[in-house]
PDB file of C-alpha atoms in Angstrom:
ATOM      1  CA  MET A  55       0.072  -0.103   0.068  1.00 46.00           C
ATOM      2  CA  LYS A  56       2.889   2.518   0.703  1.00 49.00           C
ATOM      3  CA  ASN A  57       4.120   2.273  -2.872  1.00 50.00           C
ATOM      4  CA  PHE A  58       0.863   3.578  -4.165  1.00 47.00           C
ATOM      5  CA  LEU A  59       0.924   6.897  -2.121  1.00 50.00           C
ATOM      6  CA  PRO A  60       2.394   9.775  -3.926  1.00 49.00           C
ATOM      7  CA  ALA A  61       5.318  11.993  -2.334  1.00 52.00           C
ATOM      8  CA  LYS A  62       4.359  15.218  -0.986  1.00 51.00           C
ATOM      9  CA  GLY A  63       5.886  17.130  -3.921  1.00 51.00           C
ATOM     10  CA  GLU A  64       4.280  14.817  -6.458  1.00 49.00           C
ATOM     11  CA  LEU A  65       0.816  15.603  -4.723  1.00 44.00           C
ATOM     12  CA  LYS A  66       1.188  19.150  -5.355  1.00 46.00           C
ATOM     13  CA  ARG A  67       2.107  18.489  -9.073  1.00 46.00           C
ATOM     14  CA  ARG A  68      -1.193  16.609  -9.537  1.00 44.00           C
ATOM     15  CA  HIS A  69      -3.341  19.529  -8.848  1.00 43.00           C
ATOM     16  CA  VAL A  70      -5.271  20.557 -11.690  1.00 40.00           C
ATOM     17  CA  ALA A  71      -3.190  23.266 -13.538  1.00 44.00           C
ATOM     18  CA  ARG A  72      -4.949  26.712 -14.278  1.00 47.00           C
ATOM     19  CA  GLU A  73      -5.799  26.863 -18.121  1.00 52.00           C
ATOM     20  CA  ASP A  74      -4.203  30.106 -19.155  1.00 61.00           C
ATOM     21  CA  HIS A  75      -4.532  29.834 -23.061  1.00 68.00           C
ATOM     22  CA  CYS A  76      -7.391  29.777 -25.284  1.00 73.00           C
ATOM     23  CA  GLU A  77      -8.169  26.225 -26.676  1.00 67.00           C
ATOM     24  CA  ALA A  78      -9.417  27.664 -30.044  1.00 65.00           C
ATOM     25  CA  CYS A  79      -6.648  30.092 -31.039  1.00 71.00           C
ATOM     26  CA  GLY A  80      -3.975  29.310 -28.323  1.00 70.00           C
ATOM     27  CA  VAL A  81      -3.708  32.938 -27.126  1.00 74.00           C
ATOM     28  CA  PRO A  82      -2.047  32.894 -23.674  1.00 75.00           C
ATOM     29  CA  GLY A  83      -3.674  34.674 -20.775  1.00 68.00           C
ATOM     30  CA  GLU A  84      -7.355  34.028 -21.610  1.00 73.00           C
ATOM     31  CA  ASN A  85      -9.690  36.389 -20.074  1.00 82.00           C
ATOM     32  CA  LEU A  86     -13.471  36.938 -20.664  1.00 83.00           C
ATOM     33  CA  TYR A  87     -12.801  39.814 -23.024  1.00 85.00           C
ATOM     34  CA  HIS A  88     -10.895  37.533 -25.015  1.00 83.00           C
ATOM     35  CA  VAL A  89     -13.518  34.748 -25.103  1.00 81.00           C
ATOM     36  CA  ASP A  90     -16.363  37.156 -25.954  1.00 82.00           C
ATOM     37  CA  PHE A  91     -14.894  39.540 -28.362  1.00 84.00           C
ATOM     38  CA  SER A  92     -11.280  38.833 -29.848  1.00 84.00           C
ATOM     39  CA  CYS A  93     -11.224  34.947 -30.022  1.00 82.00           C
ATOM     40  CA  SER A  94     -11.648  33.472 -33.667  1.00 79.00           C
ATOM     41  CA  PHE A  95     -14.790  31.917 -32.367  1.00 76.00           C
ATOM     42  CA  ALA A  96     -16.069  35.302 -31.025  1.00 80.00           C
ATOM     43  CA  ILE A  97     -15.230  37.157 -34.196  1.00 82.00           C
ATOM     44  CA  ARG A  98     -17.168  34.647 -36.419  1.00 80.00           C
ATOM     45  CA  PHE A  99     -20.045  34.750 -34.084  1.00 79.00           C
ATOM     46  CA  TRP A 100     -20.463  38.559 -33.992  1.00 80.00           C
ATOM     47  CA  GLU A 101     -20.170  38.477 -37.896  1.00 81.00           C
ATOM     48  CA  ALA A 102     -23.146  35.983 -37.982  1.00 77.00           C
ATOM     49  CA  VAL A 103     -24.968  38.283 -35.507  1.00 76.00           C
ATOM     50  CA  LYS A 104     -24.408  41.364 -37.588  1.00 78.00           C
ATOM     51  CA  GLU A 105     -25.481  39.293 -40.874  1.00 76.00           C
ATOM     52  CA  ALA A 106     -28.611  37.620 -39.099  1.00 71.00           C
ATOM     53  CA  THR A 107     -29.866  40.708 -37.025  1.00 72.00           C
ATOM     54  CA  GLY A 108     -28.160  43.901 -38.377  1.00 77.00           C
ATOM     55  CA  CYS A 109     -26.601  44.478 -34.944  1.00 78.00           C
ATOM     56  CA  LYS A 110     -23.244  46.184 -35.115  1.00 79.00           C
ATOM     57  CA  MET A 111     -20.747  45.542 -32.309  1.00 82.00           C
ATOM     58  CA  PRO A 112     -20.047  48.870 -30.623  1.00 85.00           C
ATOM     59  CA  VAL A 113     -16.345  49.744 -29.587  1.00 85.00           C
ATOM     60  CA  LEU A 114     -15.532  48.447 -26.482  1.00 85.00           C
ATOM     61  CA  HIS A 115     -12.347  48.881 -24.223  1.00 87.00           C
ATOM     62  CA  PRO A 116     -10.788  45.643 -23.149  1.00 85.00           C
ATOM     63  CA  VAL A 117     -10.595  46.669 -19.615  1.00 87.00           C
ATOM     64  CA  THR A 118     -13.966  48.745 -19.221  1.00 87.00           C
ATOM     65  CA  TRP A 119     -16.011  46.779 -21.660  1.00 86.00           C
ATOM     66  CA  SER A 120     -18.702  45.785 -19.217  1.00 85.00           C
ATOM     67  CA  TYR A 121     -19.107  49.390 -18.111  1.00 84.00           C
ATOM     68  CA  ASP A 122     -19.144  50.677 -21.806  1.00 84.00           C
ATOM     69  CA  LEU A 123     -21.833  48.160 -22.814  1.00 85.00           C
ATOM     70  CA  LEU A 124     -24.084  49.174 -20.123  1.00 84.00           C
ATOM     71  CA  ALA A 125     -23.780  53.087 -20.955  1.00 82.00           C
ATOM     72  CA  GLU A 126     -27.109  54.265 -22.836  1.00 77.00           C
ATOM     73  CA  GLU A 127     -25.166  55.986 -25.500  1.00 78.00           C
ATOM     74  CA  THR A 128     -23.347  52.899 -26.574  1.00 81.00           C
ATOM     75  CA  CYS A 129     -25.975  51.299 -28.425  1.00 82.00           C
ATOM     76  CA  SER A 130     -29.765  50.616 -28.404  1.00 82.00           C
ATOM     77  CA  GLU A 131     -31.533  48.638 -25.716  1.00 80.00           C
ATOM     78  CA  LYS A 132     -32.290  46.083 -28.287  1.00 77.00           C
ATOM     79  CA  ASP A 133     -28.777  45.668 -29.418  1.00 82.00           C
ATOM     80  CA  ARG A 134     -27.565  45.712 -25.750  1.00 84.00           C
ATOM     81  CA  THR A 135     -29.812  42.824 -24.881  1.00 80.00           C
ATOM     82  CA  LEU A 136     -28.690  40.993 -28.058  1.00 79.00           C
ATOM     83  CA  ILE A 137     -24.968  41.442 -27.043  1.00 84.00           C
ATOM     84  CA  ILE A 138     -25.334  40.397 -23.495  1.00 84.00           C
ATOM     85  CA  CYS A 139     -27.091  37.201 -24.567  1.00 81.00           C
ATOM     86  CA  GLY A 140     -24.324  36.657 -27.146  1.00 80.00           C
ATOM     87  CA  ILE A 141     -21.754  37.026 -24.277  1.00 84.00           C
ATOM     88  CA  TRP A 142     -23.580  34.292 -22.362  1.00 80.00           C
ATOM     89  CA  SER A 143     -23.598  31.895 -25.360  1.00 77.00           C
ATOM     90  CA  LEU A 144     -19.848  32.626 -26.029  1.00 77.00           C
ATOM     91  CA  TRP A 145     -19.070  31.764 -22.476  1.00 77.00           C
ATOM     92  CA  SER A 146     -21.429  28.699 -22.458  1.00 76.00           C
ATOM     93  CA  GLY A 147     -19.675  27.467 -25.825  1.00 72.00           C
ATOM     94  CA  ARG A 148     -16.314  27.923 -24.457  1.00 73.00           C
ATOM     95  CA  ASN A 149     -17.107  25.913 -21.260  1.00 72.00           C
ATOM     96  CA  ALA A 150     -18.656  23.007 -23.582  1.00 67.00           C
ATOM     97  CA  ARG A 151     -15.368  22.914 -25.635  1.00 65.00           C
ATOM     98  CA  ARG A 152     -13.411  22.629 -22.437  1.00 67.00           C
ATOM     99  CA  HIS A 153     -15.384  19.594 -21.419  1.00 63.00           C
ATOM    100  CA  GLY A 154     -14.875  17.889 -24.843  1.00 62.00           C
ATOM    101  CA  LYS A 155     -18.377  18.430 -26.159  1.00 58.00           C
ATOM    102  CA  GLU A 156     -18.986  19.058 -30.054  1.00 55.00           C
ATOM    103  CA  LEU A 157     -17.638  22.192 -31.587  1.00 56.00           C
ATOM    104  CA  TRP A 158     -19.708  25.150 -30.990  1.00 55.00           C
ATOM    105  CA  ASN A 159     -21.638  26.404 -34.331  1.00 60.00           C
ATOM    106  CA  PRO A 160     -21.679  30.264 -34.276  1.00 57.00           C
ATOM    107  CA  LYS A 161     -24.694  30.412 -36.850  1.00 58.00           C
ATOM    108  CA  ILE A 162     -26.809  28.070 -34.925  1.00 62.00           C
ATOM    109  CA  ALA A 163     -25.872  30.004 -31.633  1.00 59.00           C
ATOM    110  CA  VAL A 164     -26.960  33.218 -33.294  1.00 56.00           C
ATOM    111  CA  LYS A 165     -30.341  31.821 -34.218  1.00 59.00           C
ATOM    112  CA  HIS A 166     -30.772  30.737 -30.581  1.00 57.00           C
ATOM    113  CA  VAL A 167     -29.767  33.862 -29.172  1.00 59.00           C
ATOM    114  CA  ALA A 168     -31.644  36.093 -31.706  1.00 57.00           C
ATOM    115  CA  SER A 169     -34.863  33.978 -30.564  1.00 57.00           C
ATOM    116  CA  MET A 170     -34.208  34.409 -27.122  1.00 53.00           C
ATOM    117  CA  VAL A 171     -33.993  38.186 -27.416  1.00 52.00           C
ATOM    118  CA  GLU A 172     -37.247  38.317 -29.394  1.00 54.00           C
ATOM    119  CA  GLU A 173     -38.881  36.589 -26.414  1.00 54.00           C
ATOM    120  CA  LEU A 174     -37.369  38.997 -23.829  1.00 49.00           C
ATOM    121  CA  LEU A 175     -38.487  42.012 -25.772  1.00 49.00           C
ATOM    122  CA  CYS A 176     -42.008  40.433 -26.311  1.00 53.00           C
ATOM    123  CA  LEU A 177     -42.386  39.971 -22.603  1.00 48.00           C
ATOM    124  CA  GLY A 178     -40.921  43.660 -22.025  1.00 48.00           C
ATOM    125  CA  MET A 179     -43.471  45.026 -24.421  1.00 47.00           C
ATOM    126  CA  GLU A 180     -46.326  43.105 -22.687  1.00 50.00           C
ATOM    127  CA  ARG A 181     -45.375  44.410 -19.361  1.00 52.00           C
ATOM    128  CA  LEU A 182     -45.248  47.984 -20.930  1.00 46.00           C
ATOM    129  CA  ASN A 183     -48.666  47.649 -22.460  1.00 53.00           C
ATOM    130  CA  ARG A 184     -50.217  46.288 -19.012  1.00 53.00           C
ATOM    131  CA  SER A 185     -48.685  49.222 -17.047  1.00 50.00           C
ATOM    132  CA  ALA A 186     -49.824  51.662 -19.886  1.00 51.00           C
ATOM    133  CA  ARG A 187     -53.305  50.330 -19.925  1.00 55.00           C
ATOM    134  CA  ARG A 188     -55.699  53.256 -19.313  1.00 62.00           C
ATOM    135  CA  LYS A 189     -57.945  52.655 -16.337  1.00 66.00           C
ATOM    136  CA  GLN A 190     -61.612  52.554 -17.569  1.00 70.00           C
ATOM    137  CA  ASN A 191     -64.118  54.768 -15.538  1.00 81.00           C
ATOM    138  CA  TRP A 192     -67.389  53.382 -14.265  1.00 85.00           C
ATOM    139  CA  GLN A 193     -70.058  54.264 -16.953  1.00 89.00           C
ATOM    140  CA  LYS A 194     -73.790  55.167 -16.238  1.00 90.00           C
ATOM    141  CA  PRO A 195     -76.465  52.873 -17.460  1.00 91.00           C
ATOM    142  CA  VAL A 196     -79.042  54.218 -19.908  1.00 88.00           C
ATOM    143  CA  LYS A 197     -82.229  55.462 -18.917  1.00 89.00           C
ATOM    144  CA  GLU A 198     -84.442  53.099 -16.801  1.00 91.00           C
ATOM    145  CA  TRP A 199     -81.706  50.806 -16.554  1.00 94.00           C
ATOM    146  CA  CYS A 200     -79.572  49.886 -13.318  1.00 95.00           C
ATOM    147  CA  LYS A 201     -76.190  48.601 -13.244  1.00 96.00           C
ATOM    148  CA  VAL A 202     -74.830  45.709 -10.969  1.00 96.00           C
ATOM    149  CA  ASN A 203     -71.195  45.531 -10.305  1.00 96.00           C
ATOM    150  CA  THR A 204     -69.527  42.576  -8.511  1.00 96.00           C
ATOM    151  CA  ASP A 205     -66.130  41.497  -7.630  1.00 95.00           C
ATOM    152  CA  ALA A 206     -64.402  39.142  -5.305  1.00 95.00           C
ATOM    153  CA  SER A 207     -61.032  38.191  -3.689  1.00 93.00           C
ATOM    154  CA  PHE A 208     -59.514  34.798  -3.093  1.00 91.00           C
ATOM    155  CA  ILE A 209     -56.956  33.440  -0.621  1.00 90.00           C
ATOM    156  CA  SER A 210     -55.603  30.069  -1.666  1.00 87.00           C
ATOM    157  CA  SER A 211     -53.779  29.305   1.471  1.00 87.00           C
ATOM    158  CA  SER A 212     -57.152  29.413   3.472  1.00 90.00           C
ATOM    159  CA  ALA A 213     -59.384  28.295   0.542  1.00 90.00           C
ATOM    160  CA  SER A 214     -61.461  31.485   1.638  1.00 93.00           C
ATOM    161  CA  GLY A 215     -62.424  34.813   0.238  1.00 94.00           C
ATOM    162  CA  ALA A 216     -64.967  37.685   0.119  1.00 95.00           C
ATOM    163  CA  GLY A 217     -67.358  39.317  -2.448  1.00 95.00           C
ATOM    164  CA  GLY A 218     -69.096  42.571  -3.074  1.00 96.00           C
ATOM    165  CA  ALA A 219     -71.894  43.902  -4.926  1.00 96.00           C
ATOM    166  CA  VAL A 220     -72.954  47.626  -6.001  1.00 96.00           C
ATOM    167  CA  ILE A 221     -76.109  48.605  -7.729  1.00 96.00           C
ATOM    168  CA  ARG A 222     -76.456  52.171  -9.124  1.00 96.00           C
ATOM    169  CA  ASP A 223     -79.276  53.730 -11.111  1.00 94.00           C
ATOM    170  CA  GLU A 224     -79.092  55.738 -14.388  1.00 93.00           C
ATOM    171  CA  GLU A 225     -77.614  58.853 -12.400  1.00 93.00           C
ATOM    172  CA  GLY A 226     -75.114  56.748 -10.784  1.00 92.00           C
ATOM    173  CA  ARG A 227     -76.908  56.942  -7.349  1.00 94.00           C
ATOM    174  CA  LEU A 228     -76.372  54.248  -5.016  1.00 95.00           C
ATOM    175  CA  ILE A 229     -79.343  51.756  -4.855  1.00 95.00           C
ATOM    176  CA  ALA A 230     -78.008  48.938  -2.561  1.00 95.00           C
ATOM    177  CA  ALA A 231     -74.683  47.542  -1.726  1.00 96.00           C
ATOM    178  CA  ALA A 232     -73.547  44.385   0.150  1.00 95.00           C
ATOM    179  CA  SER A 233     -70.502  42.303   0.839  1.00 95.00           C
ATOM    180  CA  LYS A 234     -70.034  38.867   2.206  1.00 94.00           C
ATOM    181  CA  ARG A 235     -67.328  36.473   3.333  1.00 95.00           C
ATOM    182  CA  TYR A 236     -67.018  32.994   1.650  1.00 95.00           C
ATOM    183  CA  LYS A 237     -65.351  29.791   2.803  1.00 93.00           C
ATOM    184  CA  HIS A 238     -64.272  26.464   1.178  1.00 92.00           C
ATOM    185  CA  LEU A 239     -63.545  27.948  -1.900  1.00 92.00           C
ATOM    186  CA  GLU A 240     -62.247  25.887  -4.904  1.00 88.00           C
ATOM    187  CA  ASP A 241     -60.490  28.835  -6.532  1.00 89.00           C
ATOM    188  CA  ALA A 242     -60.855  32.618  -7.680  1.00 91.00           C
ATOM    189  CA  LEU A 243     -63.538  31.769 -10.104  1.00 92.00           C
ATOM    190  CA  MET A 244     -65.929  30.210  -7.526  1.00 93.00           C
ATOM    191  CA  ALA A 245     -65.439  33.567  -5.463  1.00 94.00           C
ATOM    192  CA  GLU A 246     -66.492  35.625  -8.420  1.00 95.00           C
ATOM    193  CA  ALA A 247     -69.332  33.270  -9.175  1.00 95.00           C
ATOM    194  CA  LEU A 248     -70.713  33.525  -5.712  1.00 96.00           C
ATOM    195  CA  ALA A 249     -70.328  37.324  -5.759  1.00 96.00           C
ATOM    196  CA  ALA A 250     -72.219  37.529  -8.868  1.00 96.00           C
ATOM    197  CA  ARG A 251     -74.998  35.346  -7.720  1.00 96.00           C
ATOM    198  CA  ASP A 252     -75.304  37.322  -4.516  1.00 96.00           C
ATOM    199  CA  GLY A 253     -75.308  40.603  -6.476  1.00 96.00           C
ATOM    200  CA  LEU A 254     -78.192  39.528  -8.556  1.00 96.00           C
ATOM    201  CA  MET A 255     -80.160  38.344  -5.849  1.00 96.00           C
ATOM    202  CA  LEU A 256     -79.666  41.717  -4.262  1.00 96.00           C
ATOM    203  CA  ALA A 257     -80.876  43.432  -7.306  1.00 95.00           C
ATOM    204  CA  GLY A 258     -83.847  41.130  -7.369  1.00 94.00           C
ATOM    205  CA  VAL A 259     -84.712  42.122  -3.779  1.00 94.00           C
ATOM    206  CA  THR A 260     -84.401  45.957  -4.511  1.00 94.00           C
ATOM    207  CA  GLY A 261     -86.913  45.498  -7.379  1.00 94.00           C
ATOM    208  CA  CYS A 262     -84.758  46.203 -10.318  1.00 94.00           C
ATOM    209  CA  GLU A 263     -86.372  45.353 -13.734  1.00 94.00           C
ATOM    210  CA  LYS A 264     -83.782  46.214 -16.364  1.00 95.00           C
ATOM    211  CA  VAL A 265     -80.296  45.036 -15.311  1.00 95.00           C
ATOM    212  CA  ILE A 266     -76.834  45.621 -16.586  1.00 94.00           C
ATOM    213  CA  PHE A 267     -74.591  42.961 -15.041  1.00 96.00           C
ATOM    214  CA  GLU A 268     -71.059  44.199 -15.182  1.00 95.00           C
ATOM    215  CA  ILE A 269     -67.911  41.858 -14.153  1.00 93.00           C
ATOM    216  CA  ASP A 270     -64.264  42.140 -14.556  1.00 90.00           C
ATOM    217  CA  ASN A 271     -63.596  38.334 -14.571  1.00 89.00           C
ATOM    218  CA  LEU A 272     -63.058  37.182 -18.159  1.00 89.00           C
ATOM    219  CA  PRO A 273     -63.452  33.295 -17.534  1.00 89.00           C
ATOM    220  CA  LEU A 274     -66.839  33.843 -15.764  1.00 92.00           C
ATOM    221  CA  PHE A 275     -67.919  36.273 -18.461  1.00 91.00           C
ATOM    222  CA  ASN A 276     -67.170  33.477 -20.986  1.00 89.00           C
ATOM    223  CA  LEU A 277     -68.717  30.766 -19.171  1.00 89.00           C
ATOM    224  CA  LEU A 278     -72.002  32.653 -18.584  1.00 91.00           C
ATOM    225  CA  HIS A 279     -72.082  33.089 -22.570  1.00 88.00           C
ATOM    226  CA  SER A 280     -71.645  29.542 -23.386  1.00 87.00           C
ATOM    227  CA  GLU A 281     -72.813  25.821 -22.418  1.00 86.00           C
ATOM    228  CA  ALA A 282     -69.253  25.023 -21.137  1.00 82.00           C
ATOM    229  CA  GLY A 283     -70.547  25.970 -17.528  1.00 81.00           C
ATOM    230  CA  GLU A 284     -72.328  22.540 -17.260  1.00 82.00           C
ATOM    231  CA  ARG A 285     -69.053  20.876 -17.120  1.00 82.00           C
ATOM    232  CA  ASN A 286     -67.228  23.219 -14.806  1.00 85.00           C
ATOM    233  CA  VAL A 287     -66.544  23.089 -11.088  1.00 86.00           C
ATOM    234  CA  ILE A 288     -69.070  26.077 -10.781  1.00 90.00           C
ATOM    235  CA  ALA A 289     -71.778  24.348 -12.673  1.00 90.00           C
ATOM    236  CA  GLY A 290     -74.434  24.951 -10.037  1.00 93.00           C
ATOM    237  CA  LEU A 291     -73.508  28.493  -9.608  1.00 93.00           C
ATOM    238  CA  TRP A 292     -73.443  28.824 -13.404  1.00 93.00           C
ATOM    239  CA  GLN A 293     -76.925  27.858 -13.627  1.00 93.00           C
ATOM    240  CA  GLU A 294     -78.207  29.660 -10.689  1.00 95.00           C
ATOM    241  CA  ILE A 295     -76.803  32.973 -12.231  1.00 95.00           C
ATOM    242  CA  ARG A 296     -78.593  32.288 -15.681  1.00 93.00           C
ATOM    243  CA  GLU A 297     -81.805  31.629 -13.791  1.00 94.00           C
ATOM    244  CA  LEU A 298     -81.638  34.842 -11.826  1.00 95.00           C
ATOM    245  CA  GLY A 299     -80.848  36.664 -14.944  1.00 93.00           C
ATOM    246  CA  LYS A 300     -84.311  35.527 -16.486  1.00 94.00           C
ATOM    247  CA  ASN A 301     -86.246  37.240 -13.468  1.00 94.00           C
ATOM    248  CA  PHE A 302     -85.439  40.687 -14.988  1.00 95.00           C
ATOM    249  CA  SER A 303     -87.398  41.947 -17.765  1.00 94.00           C
ATOM    250  CA  ASP A 304     -84.140  42.867 -19.545  1.00 93.00           C
ATOM    251  CA  PHE A 305     -80.841  41.429 -18.701  1.00 94.00           C
ATOM    252  CA  ILE A 306     -77.360  42.157 -20.004  1.00 92.00           C
ATOM    253  CA  ILE A 307     -73.952  40.869 -18.857  1.00 93.00           C
ATOM    254  CA  SER A 308     -70.900  43.091 -19.707  1.00 90.00           C
ATOM    255  CA  PHE A 309     -67.167  42.609 -19.197  1.00 89.00           C
ATOM    256  CA  VAL A 310     -64.907  45.578 -18.301  1.00 85.00           C
TER     257      VAL A 310
END
């Protein structure tokens, strides 16, 4: 057993040596800037990026390139996003080659990065559209009509929630309002359906004849306008809401 143990000096020599050269072009002192911008792989990659997307690599200093890239005046937000994703792809390709995987194809990598950037930009536009969406004010109903608005909340951790209803006339004056707590809820849709049922029951008690029932829950709105509610977990409530609507001389369901 003693013959198989390495000497102290030999043990030190067996430590994994630090790789200080580029495996692609052999340049010594490999660093992140070399991997991402000056290596032969990187040069081919950025040429493919320009050809496929039109993105032109800005002039970046080897020492301050990361700060330069984040500066607003360096390039557009879309190009900056593309370049950062490209840097990540180049570094991943370098690590893959170091571990003996197949050679990294710059054109395939460009297609992957471009697709990823498009998805990121689409997500950004979706958030922008949501934040920029104009808040819709409550609109008065037409003459001789009243409007019933209901809404609900749902707490998944306790399977509970609450609902509320407000009824106003053609001048926007309050006719009635009510709120109620709910237990043993399946989901938010059930809470919304309970609030809707209770709101229409309140409208019936107050003597409303022509009713605009206004809700902000699209799944419930779609169910009430289809026969799919029969197969839904709220089938009983779905049927009850539709029957309550028949008690009014005129009944309209609207979504806001």
